[in-house]
């Protein structure tokens, strides 16, 4: 009887610790820890209290709330806003579809985006830019996300089609935003009028998508047995990595224009994108090279022994393993690229940060409110950077299940 | 049996820098034969077996595999590799692919088989080596013995004419050696041409047609398992056999 009770006791799974126990184990586990807790806890509470009081009662968020359109699209002509809306809705739909297909983090992102749209749409304030039409548009995007979710859930769409759509939308988007000389439906809009988050996202997404393959190519180039290729790749990587991004931006925005004939002037935004791409590619190349070196020789021999050519061995065996090994480093690289796009301000492009600064400088009253504006912008950059690192951790752990060889 | 050997090596030499690893090896292997190579560590067994599918390049002599001479011609090399399966001591399965993908990769991308055909063949081979239920797992989740049987299935999926084994059981825990040897014995009895580097004397006794004793990059002695075990001629062979047969 007693022994069977004992066994019952033993086979019970360990209980998660209760609240009090958690506090004891984590905050008061030793004398030193207890002293730290007693001293620091009031300090932390005091700071949080002060920040909340400031945010809610003392700060003046006028310079942030008054210009939502400036922050998102810059000077993009207000009568052509439907183009931006069209692309935004396309992405919301894709987000819904991806959520339905894969769930996970995409679910949280979609729900958070939907929640934000809803809050903005029903804000009980008078606002010049938050017209009834705008509110209806925002709400209809929530519906669109849900429609996407159902589509992704119910219809077995091939994964690569979803990926292809994600790639196509920004490309179609840029064409739509730029418009055509001859068109009356979508007349051209100069990129000098583009701005805000729109430009920040374009530069970051474009930079990531373009710099990654270039980086992989450079990594292979550096290991190439052809001296010309390897010398070119090495010089390219080392020169770019040895120069600040600011310098490269100036090079592309000014010096490139000097060399090219006037009529073949490349658009300012495109030149900025080229600079960001080249810069990021050099760093990606070094990351990828580290990954390539980490693939054991036995893997390559096994592939060769099966009759696979060098090319197929690279595509199917070496590259997937190399990229998996350096995924965190590559995502880190993308996050810094996202933040580095702020530097385009100095060549006169009004990205998100640039818009914030020009709002501050547009009115002596707003100069006093610059703390609020910078805090707001910092928060926005942090949210997107954090999302990227969350996504990378999810992908890593999904792949980690398979990697315990 | 065909009169022309399927593998014909004449005066094969191999140097690593200044180090002379293979010093003139002559071997003929006929179709359906099982050859066992044994010898002390560092005697050049791996180096030699790897010259046959050109994972190592020999610098002197000729190697002719199924009528094709190994040379610098990449097409010849890839042709010989598709006809020659290899099983490694460390398995070398692809960790990022499932067992099924490991086996079907080369048939689909080198032999250009349709996926359905490749997968049917893969299941057939997994049945043969006794682990059909592991098809959707990743190599990291299998035991060493299971991984090595997957590696055998992966090599066989290309329908090779020759199978090379380089110490396939040396990295395995003792209780897993038998399951791998059993799969190899089945294969030998089905008529596959095999060159096996191994010290598993039970395996050699059961299926080997001929054995070669390697030392310092040279063949010291050759004979049937019976001749080698009962009546070795060379002192070095006797010494080595007494060392490995002690336990
Ligand atoms: N890549 C290499 N570079 C230099 N020496 C090598 C290399 N591979 C093997 N060797 C040398 O060649 C000799 C034979 O090696 P190996 O064929 O692996 O022997 P075995 O398989 O019989 O143990 C050893 O002395 C080893 O140190
Ligand atoms: Mg060896």
XYZ file of C-alpha atoms and ligand atoms in Angstrom:
680
model
C 0.000 0.000 0.000
C 2.665 2.452 1.057
C 4.914 1.511 -1.818
C 2.160 1.896 -4.423
C 1.430 5.380 -3.044
C 5.077 6.163 -3.457
C 4.986 5.036 -7.062
C 1.913 7.175 -7.688
C 3.889 10.067 -6.301
C 6.815 9.354 -8.566
C 5.092 8.975 -11.890
C 3.323 12.331 -11.665
C 4.855 14.828 -14.084
C 6.637 17.747 -12.454
C 4.228 20.629 -11.847
C 4.999 24.024 -13.295
C 6.086 26.280 -10.414
C 3.410 28.479 -8.849
C 3.620 32.267 -8.835
C 5.121 32.525 -5.361
C 7.594 29.782 -6.075
C 8.632 31.466 -9.324
C 9.299 34.656 -7.385
C 11.285 32.791 -4.783
C 13.386 30.926 -7.335
C 14.044 33.831 -9.655
C 14.099 36.948 -7.511
C 15.141 35.742 -4.044
C 17.284 32.675 -4.758
C 20.260 34.000 -2.786
C 21.085 36.835 -0.436
C 22.808 38.744 -3.190
C 19.877 38.187 -5.514
C 17.429 39.326 -2.812
C 19.379 42.519 -2.189
C 19.468 43.210 -5.928
C 15.728 42.665 -6.184
C 14.952 44.911 -3.211
C 17.147 47.694 -4.569
C 16.325 47.453 -8.280
C 12.618 46.699 -8.200
C 11.597 50.141 -6.895
C 13.926 51.788 -9.386
C 12.401 49.883 -12.291
C 8.853 50.559 -11.115
C 9.662 54.244 -10.698
C 11.117 54.516 -14.205
C 8.178 52.725 -15.804
C 5.781 54.974 -13.879
C 7.576 58.124 -14.982
C 7.641 57.009 -18.627
C 3.940 56.168 -18.583
C 3.049 59.506 -17.020
C 5.079 61.287 -19.674
C 3.686 59.268 -22.589
C 0.076 59.550 -21.506
C -0.176 63.038 -19.957
C 2.842 65.232 -20.633
C 3.966 64.395 -24.130
C 2.391 66.130 -27.075
C 1.956 63.649 -29.943
C 0.606 66.247 -32.360
C 3.636 66.080 -34.679
C 3.148 62.308 -34.909
C -0.619 61.996 -35.192
C -1.286 64.919 -37.493
C 0.440 63.506 -40.601
C -0.166 59.776 -40.942
C -0.007 59.972 -44.743
C 3.305 61.844 -44.741
C 4.847 59.210 -42.501
C 3.586 56.362 -44.663
C 3.871 57.600 -48.272
C 5.634 60.980 -48.164
C 4.550 63.461 -50.844
C 2.969 60.836 -53.089
C 0.134 62.710 -54.872
C -2.981 62.439 -52.746
C -5.231 61.904 -55.769
C -3.116 58.872 -56.740
C -3.179 57.255 -53.324
C -5.337 54.399 -54.610
C -2.182 52.909 -56.143
C -0.526 52.618 -52.752
C -3.773 51.316 -51.303
C -4.006 48.712 -54.045
C -0.533 47.368 -53.253
C -1.137 47.500 -49.512
C -4.333 45.495 -49.939
C -2.507 42.997 -52.112
C 0.009 42.440 -49.345
C -2.717 42.155 -46.718
C -4.413 39.505 -48.844
C -1.129 37.609 -49.214
C -0.520 37.921 -45.481
C -3.933 36.342 -44.860
C -3.256 33.550 -47.342
C 0.161 32.841 -45.813
C -1.411 32.797 -42.353
C -3.994 30.260 -43.538
C -1.294 28.174 -45.154
C 1.437 28.192 -42.489
C 0.017 29.723 -39.298
C 2.595 30.292 -36.584
C 4.195 33.709 -36.463
C 2.220 34.783 -39.551
C -0.948 34.425 -37.511
C 0.377 36.790 -34.834
C 1.563 39.288 -37.442
C -1.744 39.273 -39.327
C -3.771 39.603 -36.152
C -1.569 42.438 -34.905
C -1.844 44.250 -38.258
C -5.614 43.716 -38.307
C -5.926 44.975 -34.746
C -3.933 48.101 -35.593
C -6.100 48.777 -38.663
C -9.251 48.369 -36.591
C -8.048 50.708 -33.848
C -7.116 53.397 -36.364
C -10.370 52.961 -38.292
C -12.607 53.521 -35.251
C -10.522 56.204 -33.501
C -13.140 58.569 -32.017
C -11.413 61.757 -33.158
C -11.838 64.300 -35.906
C -8.916 64.029 -38.282
C -8.429 65.637 -41.666
C -6.800 62.581 -43.215
C -8.953 60.001 -41.469
C -11.968 60.501 -43.694
C -14.953 58.167 -43.740
C -13.659 56.635 -46.969
C -10.262 56.042 -45.411
C -11.838 54.381 -42.394
C -13.946 52.157 -44.649
C -10.845 51.259 -46.634
C -8.977 50.269 -43.469
C -11.849 48.100 -42.220
C -12.242 46.421 -45.595
C -8.590 45.358 -45.370
C -9.388 43.417 -42.219
C -12.074 41.590 -44.165
C -9.561 41.012 -46.943
C -7.097 39.427 -44.507
C -9.812 37.064 -43.294
C -10.783 36.169 -46.864
C -7.092 35.435 -47.506
C -6.970 33.275 -44.405
C -9.914 31.200 -45.620
C -8.399 30.840 -49.076
C -5.059 29.722 -47.629
C -6.762 27.337 -45.230
C -9.262 25.726 -47.598
C -7.542 25.735 -50.981
C -4.319 23.713 -51.230
C -2.252 26.330 -53.072
C 1.290 25.240 -53.875
C 3.846 26.921 -51.587
C 5.966 28.154 -54.466
C 2.979 30.009 -55.933
C 2.580 31.892 -52.666
C 6.288 32.716 -52.644
C 6.054 33.843 -56.275
C 3.142 36.137 -55.437
C 5.113 37.672 -52.572
C 7.913 38.425 -55.026
C 5.648 39.710 -57.769
C 3.630 42.137 -55.659
C 6.530 44.516 -54.917
C 7.646 44.399 -58.555
C 4.159 45.149 -59.865
C 3.891 47.663 -57.034
C 6.924 49.652 -58.115
C 5.718 49.743 -61.732
C 2.265 50.858 -60.601
C 3.696 53.523 -58.293
C 5.988 54.883 -60.999
C 3.288 54.969 -63.692
C 3.751 55.523 -67.427
C 4.554 58.602 -69.468
C 1.766 57.937 -71.947
C -0.911 56.764 -69.531
C -3.769 58.912 -68.279
C -4.991 56.230 -65.888
C -1.651 55.907 -64.131
C 0.372 59.018 -65.041
C 4.023 59.016 -63.965
C 4.876 60.032 -60.418
C 8.481 61.182 -59.900
C 10.338 59.271 -57.196
C 11.150 62.622 -55.570
C 7.550 62.568 -54.393
C 7.804 59.092 -52.869
C 8.638 58.984 -49.210
C 8.057 57.728 -45.716
C 7.687 54.071 -44.779
C 6.970 53.307 -48.426
C 10.527 54.255 -49.417
C 12.065 52.647 -46.335
C 10.356 49.347 -47.154
C 11.223 49.567 -50.847
C 14.907 50.125 -50.094
C 15.030 47.425 -47.412
C 13.056 44.792 -49.314
C 14.771 45.581 -52.607
C 18.160 45.591 -50.913
C 17.525 42.228 -49.250
C 16.151 40.518 -52.340
C 18.902 41.825 -54.635
C 21.881 41.668 -52.284
C 21.326 38.085 -51.217
C 21.924 36.380 -54.593
C 24.740 38.820 -55.300
C 26.291 37.931 -51.949
C 26.032 34.202 -52.655
C 27.621 34.732 -56.068
C 30.471 36.743 -54.518
C 31.030 34.072 -51.865
C 31.420 31.432 -54.555
C 33.466 33.836 -56.629
C 35.911 34.308 -53.796
C 36.405 30.530 -53.541
C 36.616 30.089 -57.306
C 39.636 28.371 -58.813
C 39.698 30.942 -61.619
C 42.169 33.613 -60.463
C 40.389 36.471 -62.235
C 37.021 35.664 -60.663
C 38.416 35.122 -57.199
C 40.582 38.254 -57.329
C 37.648 40.376 -58.499
C 35.357 39.005 -55.778
C 37.951 39.446 -53.069
C 38.759 43.021 -54.042
C 35.074 43.886 -54.367
C 34.203 42.442 -50.947
C 37.159 43.942 -49.137
C 36.809 47.399 -50.686
C 33.098 47.635 -49.927
C 33.566 46.339 -46.391
C 36.344 48.806 -45.796
C 34.257 51.845 -46.711
C 31.347 53.385 -44.753
C 27.895 53.127 -46.313
C 27.691 56.919 -46.412
C 30.631 57.003 -48.786
C 29.100 54.394 -51.049
C 25.813 56.296 -51.115
C 27.634 59.462 -52.164
C 29.591 57.543 -54.758
C 26.466 56.185 -56.359
C 24.466 59.404 -56.085
C 27.115 61.873 -57.280
C 30.069 60.204 -58.914
C 27.971 57.782 -60.965
C 26.042 60.729 -62.350
C 29.296 62.415 -63.425
C 30.416 59.423 -65.459
C 27.144 58.633 -67.167
C 25.794 60.834 -69.959
C 22.994 63.134 -68.819
C 20.240 61.448 -70.795
C 20.954 58.059 -69.238
C 20.565 59.439 -65.738
C 19.563 56.659 -63.400
C 16.791 57.499 -61.003
C 17.907 58.780 -57.617
C 16.028 56.110 -55.694
C 17.458 53.380 -57.916
C 20.977 54.684 -57.281
C 20.326 54.577 -53.531
C 19.028 51.019 -53.908
C 22.150 50.057 -55.856
C 24.364 51.464 -53.112
C 22.482 49.671 -50.342
C 22.501 46.423 -52.353
C 26.213 46.491 -53.075
C 26.982 47.307 -49.451
C 24.828 44.529 -48.052
C 26.031 42.012 -50.643
C 29.635 42.334 -49.498
C 28.660 41.487 -45.924
C 26.298 38.685 -46.980
C 29.123 37.245 -49.072
C 31.368 36.891 -46.035
C 28.558 35.295 -44.032
C 27.782 32.826 -46.797
C 31.475 32.036 -47.215
C 31.638 31.079 -43.551
C 28.699 28.753 -44.144
C 30.310 27.185 -47.189
C 33.426 26.419 -45.156
C 31.339 24.716 -42.487
C 29.990 22.019 -44.842
C 31.986 18.816 -44.219
C 34.019 17.433 -47.111
C 32.248 14.069 -46.674
C 28.993 15.661 -47.852
C 30.547 16.750 -51.112
C 32.210 13.361 -51.610
C 28.918 11.557 -51.015
C 27.215 13.697 -53.649
C 30.072 13.236 -56.131
C 30.058 9.484 -55.538
C 26.424 9.470 -56.669
C 27.485 10.988 -59.985
C 26.304 14.512 -59.232
C 28.055 17.314 -61.093
C 29.770 20.165 -59.261
C 26.809 22.399 -60.008
C 24.175 19.981 -58.697
C 26.298 19.211 -55.640
C 26.417 22.925 -54.895
C 22.707 23.542 -55.412
C 21.329 20.525 -53.569
C 23.937 19.746 -50.937
C 26.379 22.548 -50.197
C 24.266 25.691 -50.408
C 21.285 24.503 -48.319
C 23.571 23.354 -45.520
C 25.737 26.473 -45.713
C 22.754 28.819 -45.563
C 21.201 26.940 -42.691
C 24.429 27.274 -40.740
C 24.580 31.037 -41.168
C 20.889 31.975 -41.203
C 21.088 33.963 -37.928
C 24.050 35.958 -39.226
C 22.272 36.647 -42.513
C 19.086 37.814 -40.816
C 21.220 40.008 -38.568
C 22.700 41.447 -41.741
C 19.210 42.126 -43.140
C 18.166 43.844 -39.920
C 21.131 46.171 -40.067
C 20.401 46.806 -43.745
C 16.852 47.815 -42.773
C 18.182 50.282 -40.213
C 20.999 51.465 -42.499
C 18.471 52.642 -45.097
C 18.015 55.693 -42.825
C 21.318 56.980 -44.200
C 19.713 57.807 -47.558
C 18.490 61.008 -45.869
C 21.887 62.527 -46.541
C 21.468 62.185 -50.291
C 18.100 63.884 -50.074
C 15.713 60.943 -50.088
C 12.735 61.317 -47.769
C 12.525 57.892 -46.189
C 10.683 57.387 -42.903
C 13.391 59.115 -40.872
C 13.714 61.871 -43.469
C 9.989 62.620 -43.294
C 10.171 62.807 -39.501
C 13.010 65.307 -39.702
C 11.320 67.440 -42.299
C 8.134 67.518 -40.217
C 10.146 68.666 -37.201
C 11.811 71.382 -39.260
C 8.604 72.531 -40.927
C 7.244 74.403 -37.889
C 8.956 76.054 -34.873
C 6.300 74.464 -32.672
C 7.279 70.987 -33.873
C 10.942 71.620 -33.103
C 9.879 71.510 -29.455
C 8.190 68.169 -30.087
C 11.165 66.400 -31.630
C 11.539 64.039 -28.655
C 8.108 62.599 -29.362
C 8.794 62.296 -33.091
C 12.132 60.513 -32.620
C 10.685 58.189 -29.998
C 7.859 57.274 -32.321
C 10.253 56.563 -35.183
C 12.524 54.516 -32.937
C 9.531 52.441 -31.887
C 8.546 51.778 -35.512
C 12.088 50.712 -36.482
C 12.274 48.518 -33.396
C 8.972 46.779 -34.155
C 10.020 45.775 -37.672
C 13.550 44.774 -36.642
C 12.158 42.698 -33.817
C 9.670 41.001 -36.151
C 12.546 40.013 -38.433
C 14.554 38.521 -35.608
C 11.474 36.687 -34.290
C 10.855 35.245 -37.748
C 14.478 34.141 -38.005
C 14.279 32.375 -34.639
C 11.128 30.544 -35.735
C 12.760 29.409 -38.964
C 15.874 28.330 -37.069
C 13.989 26.205 -34.588
C 11.873 24.694 -37.356
C 15.087 23.666 -39.098
C 16.837 22.764 -35.844
C 14.559 19.732 -35.474
C 16.218 18.268 -38.507
C 19.765 19.285 -37.851
C 20.790 17.130 -34.900
C 23.038 14.824 -36.876
C 31.043 -15.011 -66.534
C 32.489 -12.407 -68.822
C 36.162 -12.754 -69.621
C 36.948 -9.040 -69.394
C 37.241 -7.806 -65.786
C 34.716 -5.092 -64.839
C 37.468 -3.329 -62.878
C 41.019 -3.513 -64.110
C 43.857 -1.766 -62.258
C 47.392 -1.832 -63.578
C 50.390 -0.302 -61.802
C 48.343 2.269 -59.887
C 50.396 4.834 -57.971
C 49.237 7.718 -55.834
C 51.207 10.407 -54.040
C 49.992 12.942 -51.486
C 52.617 15.602 -52.071
C 55.852 13.685 -51.508
C 54.186 10.876 -49.604
C 53.857 7.697 -51.674
C 50.472 6.306 -50.541
C 49.809 3.657 -53.240
C 52.822 1.915 -54.689
C 51.837 0.009 -57.815
C 48.608 -1.924 -57.287
C 47.291 -4.486 -59.821
C 43.798 -5.835 -59.260
C 41.228 -7.449 -61.570
C 37.636 -7.743 -60.444
C 35.144 -9.762 -62.497
C 31.427 -9.189 -62.596
C 29.622 -10.648 -59.556
C 32.786 -11.014 -57.502
C 33.084 -9.919 -53.896
C 36.541 -8.637 -52.987
C 37.633 -7.915 -49.426
C 40.575 -5.616 -48.736
C 42.123 -5.581 -45.283
C 45.283 -4.344 -43.669
C 46.620 -2.053 -40.969
C 45.442 1.526 -40.547
C 47.229 3.898 -42.905
C 48.121 1.180 -45.391
C 46.266 2.939 -48.236
C 43.031 0.918 -48.357
C 40.765 3.981 -48.409
C 43.000 5.792 -50.839
C 42.953 2.851 -53.232
C 39.204 2.204 -53.135
C 38.577 5.928 -53.653
C 40.717 6.004 -56.798
C 38.210 3.635 -58.416
C 35.467 6.306 -58.463
C 37.955 9.132 -58.687
C 37.388 10.661 -55.271
C 41.179 10.463 -55.302
C 43.118 10.950 -58.498
C 45.846 8.386 -59.271
C 48.988 9.751 -60.901
C 50.398 6.701 -62.601
C 49.007 3.480 -64.066
C 45.576 2.724 -65.515
C 42.163 2.091 -63.986
C 39.460 0.816 -66.338
C 35.935 0.547 -64.946
C 33.345 -1.229 -67.106
C 35.313 -0.455 -70.241
C 35.830 3.245 -69.480
C 39.300 4.412 -68.565
C 39.526 6.949 -65.753
C 41.131 10.107 -67.094
C 40.698 13.832 -66.674
C 37.600 13.721 -68.870
C 34.804 14.871 -66.550
C 32.157 12.993 -68.531
C 34.005 9.712 -68.039
C 34.303 10.384 -64.340
C 30.613 11.159 -63.904
C 29.650 8.131 -65.971
C 31.771 5.847 -63.819
C 30.398 7.412 -60.652
C 26.815 6.775 -61.689
C 27.687 3.115 -62.227
C 29.602 2.830 -58.961
C 27.904 3.147 -55.589
C 29.933 4.012 -52.509
C 29.277 3.528 -48.799
C 31.441 5.494 -46.353
C 32.628 4.793 -42.853
C 30.888 7.956 -41.564
C 27.652 7.329 -43.566
C 27.716 10.882 -45.028
C 23.935 11.068 -45.322
C 22.605 14.517 -46.230
C 21.341 15.887 -42.892
C 18.995 18.467 -44.436
C 17.056 15.882 -46.462
C 14.693 13.138 -45.317
C 15.654 9.494 -45.781
C 13.393 9.378 -48.834
C 14.946 12.538 -50.310
C 18.441 11.227 -49.600
C 17.684 8.156 -51.680
C 15.741 9.786 -54.529
C 17.935 12.867 -55.046
C 20.446 11.334 -57.454
C 17.986 9.126 -59.395
C 15.811 12.202 -60.028
C 18.555 14.714 -60.814
C 21.256 12.509 -62.344
C 19.299 9.650 -63.913
C 16.350 11.954 -64.699
C 13.822 9.486 -63.384
C 10.280 10.690 -62.686
C 9.728 11.258 -58.951
C 7.150 8.466 -58.717
C 9.546 5.905 -60.134
C 12.391 7.076 -57.876
C 10.193 6.894 -54.787
C 8.919 3.426 -55.660
C 12.500 2.251 -56.070
C 13.460 3.892 -52.777
C 10.667 2.117 -50.885
C 11.684 -1.183 -52.445
C 15.278 -0.659 -51.252
C 14.202 0.445 -47.781
C 12.176 -2.787 -47.519
C 15.267 -4.673 -48.565
C 17.450 -3.150 -45.847
C 14.604 -3.531 -43.360
C 13.620 0.066 -42.487
C 10.668 1.108 -44.712
C 9.020 2.855 -41.734
C 11.875 5.397 -41.497
C 11.323 6.915 -44.944
C 10.043 10.299 -43.781
C 12.529 10.806 -40.936
C 15.670 12.877 -41.033
C 19.024 11.059 -40.760
C 19.773 12.749 -37.425
C 16.877 10.855 -35.856
C 18.145 7.390 -36.851
C 20.603 5.079 -35.115
C 24.020 4.536 -36.680
C 23.049 1.128 -38.050
C 19.889 2.536 -39.610
C 21.835 5.424 -41.129
C 24.331 3.087 -42.711
C 21.514 0.962 -44.174
C 19.991 4.142 -45.628
C 23.404 4.925 -47.112
C 23.450 1.494 -48.753
C 19.947 2.056 -50.130
C 20.973 5.500 -51.384
C 23.902 4.027 -53.317
C 21.799 1.182 -54.704
C 19.068 3.543 -55.906
C 21.286 4.534 -58.822
C 21.275 0.867 -59.898
C 25.068 0.683 -59.912
C 27.017 -2.203 -61.379
C 29.677 -1.991 -58.681
C 29.478 -1.208 -54.971
C 32.429 0.125 -52.973
C 32.386 -0.098 -49.168
C 35.035 1.691 -47.087
C 34.951 0.231 -43.552
C 31.140 0.422 -43.429
C 30.874 -0.961 -39.886
C 33.885 0.660 -38.204
C 31.926 3.630 -36.855
C 29.085 1.486 -35.497
C 28.342 0.260 -32.002
C 28.866 -3.514 -31.807
C 25.158 -4.357 -31.557
C 24.468 -2.598 -34.860
C 27.208 -4.177 -36.914
C 25.229 -7.313 -37.673
C 22.220 -5.528 -39.212
C 24.503 -3.738 -41.667
C 26.538 -6.853 -42.469
C 23.315 -8.810 -43.072
C 22.219 -6.248 -45.645
C 25.633 -6.484 -47.305
C 25.559 -10.294 -47.323
C 22.118 -10.221 -48.985
C 23.499 -7.864 -51.578
C 26.556 -10.050 -52.200
C 24.388 -13.114 -52.630
C 22.196 -11.266 -55.142
C 25.229 -11.132 -57.429
C 26.426 -7.556 -56.956
C 30.074 -6.827 -57.749
C 31.550 -5.516 -54.501
C 34.860 -4.219 -53.174
C 34.735 -4.073 -49.396
C 37.367 -2.662 -47.073
C 36.642 -4.377 -43.767
C 38.102 -6.348 -40.909
C 34.877 -8.315 -40.359
C 36.275 -11.771 -40.924
C 32.885 -13.469 -40.586
C 31.623 -11.439 -43.520
C 34.724 -12.238 -45.573
C 34.459 -15.953 -44.857
C 30.808 -16.039 -45.874
C 30.812 -14.120 -49.155
C 34.297 -13.069 -50.275
C 35.681 -14.625 -53.443
C 39.128 -13.182 -52.868
C 40.922 -11.195 -50.204
C 43.774 -8.729 -50.537
C 46.111 -7.840 -47.678
C 47.409 -4.276 -47.960
C 50.419 -2.863 -46.173
C 52.358 0.337 -46.816
C 50.518 1.012 -50.071
C 51.182 -2.407 -51.588
C 49.372 -5.719 -51.938
C 51.297 -8.122 -49.720
C 49.190 -11.202 -50.196
C 46.055 -12.372 -51.963
C 43.937 -15.521 -51.856
C 40.553 -17.021 -51.044
C 39.330 -16.564 -47.456
C 40.230 -20.172 -46.799
C 43.805 -19.732 -47.996
C 44.260 -16.484 -46.098
C 42.892 -17.707 -42.778
C 44.177 -21.284 -42.794
C 47.473 -20.824 -44.476
C 48.810 -17.274 -44.797
C 52.136 -17.156 -46.616
C 53.634 -13.854 -45.507
C 54.841 -13.039 -42.015
C 53.187 -9.634 -42.050
C 49.837 -11.214 -42.889
C 50.232 -13.749 -40.103
C 51.105 -11.037 -37.597
C 48.189 -8.845 -38.621
C 45.699 -11.729 -38.585
C 46.871 -12.815 -35.142
C 46.284 -9.258 -33.916
C 42.759 -8.860 -35.271
C 41.631 -12.428 -34.560
C 42.630 -12.217 -30.903
C 39.234 -10.914 -29.905
N 44.410 13.818 -48.099
C 45.575 13.289 -47.676
N 46.687 14.049 -47.634
C 47.868 13.535 -47.207
N 48.028 12.278 -46.793
C 46.954 11.471 -46.806
C 45.676 11.925 -47.239
N 44.789 10.921 -47.134
C 45.493 9.863 -46.657
N 46.794 10.195 -46.475
C 47.832 9.297 -45.996
O 47.879 8.193 -46.859
C 48.067 7.012 -46.131
C 46.987 6.013 -46.459
O 45.762 6.511 -45.933
P 44.402 5.704 -46.074
O 44.198 5.343 -47.469
O 43.353 6.529 -45.434
O 44.696 4.433 -45.190
P 43.676 3.332 -44.631
O 42.358 3.583 -45.214
O 44.286 2.044 -45.042
O 43.699 3.482 -43.139
C 48.115 7.380 -44.660
O 49.460 7.437 -44.247
C 47.502 8.746 -44.628
O 48.099 9.504 -43.608
Mg 40.505 4.056 -44.235
